[in-house]
Short mmCIF file of C-alpha atoms in Angstrom, two decimals:
data_model
loop_
_atom_site.label_atom_id
_atom_site.label_comp_id
_atom_site.label_asym_id
_atom_site.label_seq_id
_atom_site.Cartn_x
_atom_site.Cartn_y
_atom_site.Cartn_z
CA MET A 197 0.00 0.00 0.00
CA ILE A 198 1.19 3.53 -0.79
CA PRO A 199 2.16 5.12 2.58
CA GLU A 200 1.13 8.60 1.44
CA LEU A 201 -2.42 7.39 0.77
CA LEU A 202 -2.70 5.78 4.19
CA THR A 203 -1.44 8.96 5.84
CA THR A 204 -3.83 11.25 3.95
CA PHE A 205 -6.79 8.85 3.93
CA PRO A 206 -6.70 6.94 7.26
CA ALA A 207 -9.97 5.17 6.38
CA LEU A 208 -8.08 3.16 3.74
CA MET A 209 -6.18 1.40 6.53
CA ALA A 210 -9.32 -0.71 6.98
CA LEU A 211 -8.86 -2.30 3.54
CA ASP A 212 -8.03 -5.99 3.60
CA ALA A 213 -4.89 -7.35 1.91
CA PRO A 214 -6.45 -8.08 -1.54
CA ALA A 215 -8.04 -4.61 -1.70
CA ARG A 216 -4.79 -2.94 -0.66
CA THR A 217 -2.91 -4.86 -3.34
CA MET A 218 -5.46 -3.90 -5.98
CA LEU A 219 -5.38 -0.22 -4.97
CA ALA A 220 -1.59 -0.03 -4.81
CA GLY A 221 -1.21 -1.78 -8.16
CA ALA A 222 -3.62 0.49 -10.02
CA ALA A 223 -3.05 3.90 -8.37
CA ARG A 224 -1.03 6.30 -10.50
CA PRO A 225 0.50 9.56 -9.21
CA VAL A 226 -0.70 12.81 -10.75
CA THR A 227 0.64 16.37 -10.45
CA LEU A 228 -1.21 19.41 -11.80
CA SER A 229 -0.30 23.09 -11.82
CA ALA A 230 -2.64 25.82 -10.57
CA GLY A 231 -5.32 26.85 -13.06
CA THR A 232 -5.58 23.42 -14.71
CA MET A 233 -8.99 22.23 -15.89
CA VAL A 234 -9.39 18.86 -14.17
CA PHE A 235 -12.76 18.12 -15.75
CA ALA A 236 -15.23 20.10 -17.85
CA ASP A 237 -19.01 20.31 -17.70
CA GLY A 238 -20.31 17.52 -19.94
CA SER A 239 -17.05 15.55 -20.08
CA PRO A 240 -16.88 11.85 -19.17
CA CYS A 241 -15.19 10.73 -15.96
CA GLN A 242 -11.72 9.32 -16.64
CA ALA A 243 -10.60 8.42 -13.11
CA PHE A 244 -11.33 8.48 -9.37
CA THR A 245 -9.00 10.98 -7.70
CA LEU A 246 -7.48 10.76 -4.23
CA LEU A 247 -6.04 14.20 -3.45
CA THR A 248 -2.97 14.32 -1.18
CA SER A 249 -2.19 18.05 -1.47
CA GLY A 250 -3.60 21.19 -3.02
CA CYS A 251 -7.14 22.34 -3.78
CA ILE A 252 -9.59 21.84 -6.65
CA ARG A 253 -12.53 24.25 -7.04
CA VAL A 254 -15.71 22.65 -8.38
CA GLN A 255 -18.08 25.20 -9.88
CA LYS A 256 -21.10 25.54 -12.12
CA VAL A 257 -21.07 28.18 -14.85
CA ALA A 258 -24.33 29.39 -16.42
CA GLU A 259 -24.70 30.34 -20.07
CA THR A 260 -24.72 33.97 -18.92
CA GLY A 261 -21.26 33.50 -17.44
CA ARG A 262 -22.44 33.65 -13.85
CA GLU A 263 -20.60 31.18 -11.61
CA ILE A 264 -21.21 29.50 -8.26
CA VAL A 265 -18.68 27.47 -6.31
CA LEU A 266 -20.29 24.16 -5.32
CA TYR A 267 -17.43 22.99 -3.11
CA ARG A 268 -13.66 22.59 -2.94
CA VAL A 269 -11.76 19.31 -2.85
CA GLU A 270 -8.69 19.41 -0.59
CA ALA A 271 -6.15 16.90 0.70
CA GLY A 272 -7.86 13.89 2.24
CA GLN A 273 -11.09 14.48 0.34
CA THR A 274 -12.73 13.01 -2.76
CA CYS A 275 -14.97 14.63 -5.36
CA VAL A 276 -18.66 13.78 -5.03
CA LEU A 277 -19.34 14.62 -8.68
CA THR A 278 -16.63 12.18 -9.75
CA THR A 279 -18.14 9.49 -7.52
CA ASN A 280 -21.59 10.22 -8.93
CA CYS A 281 -20.34 10.05 -12.53
CA LEU A 282 -18.63 6.70 -11.91
CA LEU A 283 -21.64 5.21 -10.13
CA ALA A 284 -24.24 6.43 -12.63
CA GLU A 285 -21.96 6.30 -15.69
CA THR A 286 -22.91 9.87 -16.58
CA ALA A 287 -20.95 12.94 -17.64
CA TYR A 288 -19.88 15.71 -15.28
CA GLY A 289 -22.48 18.38 -14.53
CA ALA A 290 -19.95 21.02 -13.50
CA GLU A 291 -16.26 21.86 -13.93
CA GLY A 292 -13.24 21.38 -11.71
CA ILE A 293 -10.22 23.71 -11.75
CA THR A 294 -7.09 23.55 -9.60
CA GLU A 295 -6.77 26.61 -7.37
CA THR A 296 -3.26 25.61 -6.26
CA PRO A 297 -0.68 23.08 -7.44
CA VAL A 298 -2.20 19.66 -6.83
CA GLN A 299 -0.80 16.21 -6.14
CA GLY A 300 -2.61 12.95 -5.68
CA TYR A 301 -3.34 9.53 -7.12
CA ILE A 302 -5.88 8.43 -9.70
CA LEU A 303 -7.67 5.12 -10.04
CA PRO A 304 -9.03 3.86 -13.39
CA PRO A 305 -12.83 3.50 -13.41
CA ALA A 306 -12.52 -0.29 -13.70
CA THR A 307 -10.45 -0.49 -10.51
CA PHE A 308 -12.86 1.81 -8.70
CA GLN A 309 -15.78 -0.45 -9.67
CA SER A 310 -13.90 -3.61 -8.68
CA LEU A 311 -12.98 -2.23 -5.26
CA LEU A 312 -16.52 -1.01 -4.74
CA ALA A 313 -17.87 -4.47 -5.53
CA SER A 314 -15.35 -6.50 -3.52
CA SER A 315 -14.40 -4.38 -0.49
CA GLN A 316 -16.80 -3.39 2.27
CA ALA A 317 -14.18 -1.02 3.70
CA PHE A 318 -13.77 0.75 0.36
CA ARG A 319 -17.55 1.08 -0.03
CA THR A 320 -17.76 2.61 3.44
CA PHE A 321 -14.94 5.04 2.58
CA VAL A 322 -16.59 6.12 -0.69
CA PHE A 323 -20.14 6.49 0.58
CA SER A 324 -19.18 8.21 3.83
CA ALA A 325 -17.40 10.92 1.83
CA TYR A 326 -20.34 11.03 -0.59
CA ALA A 327 -22.89 11.52 2.19
CA SER A 328 -20.82 14.24 3.86
CA ARG A 329 -20.51 16.22 0.64
CA ILE A 330 -24.21 15.87 -0.17
CA SER A 331 -24.96 17.44 3.22
CA ASP A 332 -22.65 20.34 2.34
CA LEU A 333 -24.43 20.83 -0.99
CA LEU A 334 -27.84 20.86 0.70
CA MET A 335 -26.57 23.54 3.06
CA LEU A 336 -25.32 25.55 0.07
CA ILE A 337 -28.73 25.30 -1.61
CA GLU A 338 -30.40 26.48 1.58
CA GLU A 339 -28.01 29.40 1.94
CA VAL A 340 -28.40 30.51 -1.68
CA ALA A 341 -32.17 30.14 -1.63
CA PHE A 342 -32.94 31.52 1.81
CA GLY A 343 -29.82 33.12 3.29
CA ARG A 344 -29.28 36.86 3.60
CA ILE A 345 -26.47 38.05 1.37
CA ASP A 346 -25.12 40.49 3.98
CA SER A 347 -24.75 37.84 6.70
CA ARG A 348 -23.36 35.29 4.22
CA LEU A 349 -20.80 37.81 3.00
CA ALA A 350 -19.78 38.68 6.56
CA HIS A 351 -19.31 35.00 7.34
CA LEU A 352 -17.20 34.49 4.20
CA LEU A 353 -14.97 37.47 4.99
CA LEU A 354 -14.33 36.19 8.51
CA GLN A 355 -13.73 32.67 7.26
CA ARG A 356 -11.20 33.60 4.58
CA ALA A 357 -9.37 36.44 6.32
CA GLU A 358 -5.82 35.94 7.58
CA GLN A 359 -4.61 38.46 10.14
CA ASP A 360 -7.71 40.59 9.47
CA MET A 361 -7.05 40.80 5.72
CA LEU A 362 -7.99 38.75 2.68
CA GLN A 363 -6.93 38.96 -0.92
CA ALA A 364 -9.93 38.50 -3.19
CA THR A 365 -11.74 40.33 -5.95
CA HIS A 366 -15.42 41.19 -5.72
CA GLN A 367 -16.05 38.69 -8.53
CA GLU A 368 -14.32 35.89 -6.60
CA LEU A 369 -16.48 36.58 -3.55
CA ALA A 370 -19.59 36.69 -5.73
CA THR A 371 -18.68 33.32 -7.25
CA ASP A 372 -18.21 31.78 -3.81
CA LEU A 373 -21.61 33.08 -2.71
CA GLY A 374 -23.48 32.37 -5.94
CA SER A 375 -24.32 36.04 -6.34
CA ALA A 376 -23.60 38.82 -8.83
CA ARG A 377 -20.48 40.99 -8.60
CA GLU A 378 -22.57 44.15 -8.49
CA VAL A 379 -24.48 42.86 -5.45
CA ILE A 380 -21.27 42.02 -3.58
CA SER A 381 -19.65 45.33 -4.49
CA ARG A 382 -22.67 47.21 -3.21
CA GLN A 383 -22.68 45.24 0.04
CA LEU A 384 -18.94 45.75 0.58
CA LYS A 385 -19.37 49.48 0.02
CA ASP A 386 -22.05 49.44 2.72
CA PHE A 387 -19.67 47.62 5.08
CA GLU A 388 -17.02 50.23 4.30
CA ARG A 389 -19.45 53.09 4.95
CA ARG A 390 -20.20 51.59 8.38
CA GLY A 391 -16.47 51.42 9.13
CA TRP A 392 -16.39 47.61 9.25
CA VAL A 393 -13.95 47.09 6.36
CA ALA A 394 -11.46 49.04 4.26
CA LEU A 395 -11.41 48.24 0.55
CA ALA A 396 -8.34 48.29 -1.66
CA ARG A 397 -7.63 46.81 -5.08
CA GLY A 398 -7.82 43.04 -4.64
CA ARG A 399 -7.71 43.32 -0.84
CA ILE A 400 -10.20 43.72 1.99
CA HIS A 401 -9.12 44.72 5.49
CA LEU A 402 -11.42 43.82 8.38
CA LEU A 403 -11.67 46.73 10.81
CA GLU A 404 -14.63 45.76 13.03
CA LYS A 405 -14.69 41.99 13.42
CA PRO A 406 -17.23 42.04 16.31
CA ALA A 407 -19.77 43.77 14.07
CA LEU A 408 -19.14 41.28 11.28
CA LEU A 409 -19.41 38.37 13.71
CA GLN A 410 -22.76 39.64 14.95
CA LEU A 411 -24.05 40.00 11.39
CA ALA A 412 -22.73 36.58 10.37
CA SER A 413 -24.60 34.92 13.23
CA ARG A 414 -28.01 36.14 12.05
#
């Protein structure tokens, strides 16, 4: 068994000897640079990916060009859309792009199906990750459909800020929140008018975190 996989995915330690041998024999290392298209909307699934470092952004882009980030796949995680495509033998319904340099291992679809059929531990690993991500997507749908944009934006700023500052464009924040850039820009200007943030090109400084925390909790 590949030690790096066991370290990053502890659940794989439950695999029995035949499953470990099958996984180790079929897994192939992959390295991608930032900004690489991992899969496109409508493309077939070529492999099951086990990410050991880096981050892949999975997003849906409308015909109008509007984008929404569905989720991010980071080290120790798997992609629910990839799992869905392999299980249902369907094409991707969104696109995946590397946000950072990425490293991991890929399994051919045939090996994925064989492990799923023969290993209870592998099935548990796959479906536990699947269920967790589905819960995240349901929360996203609820936030987009019913959440207030001001409180969601405040929560995102607090979540992404490092030392009270984050580097992000208004369009990037809009994509994360499934909103329009104009809406986010207007809301950020309101935060700035209240003295909660200071806006600069590509940067946002948080000045009044208690106020943002109170808004984010609504």
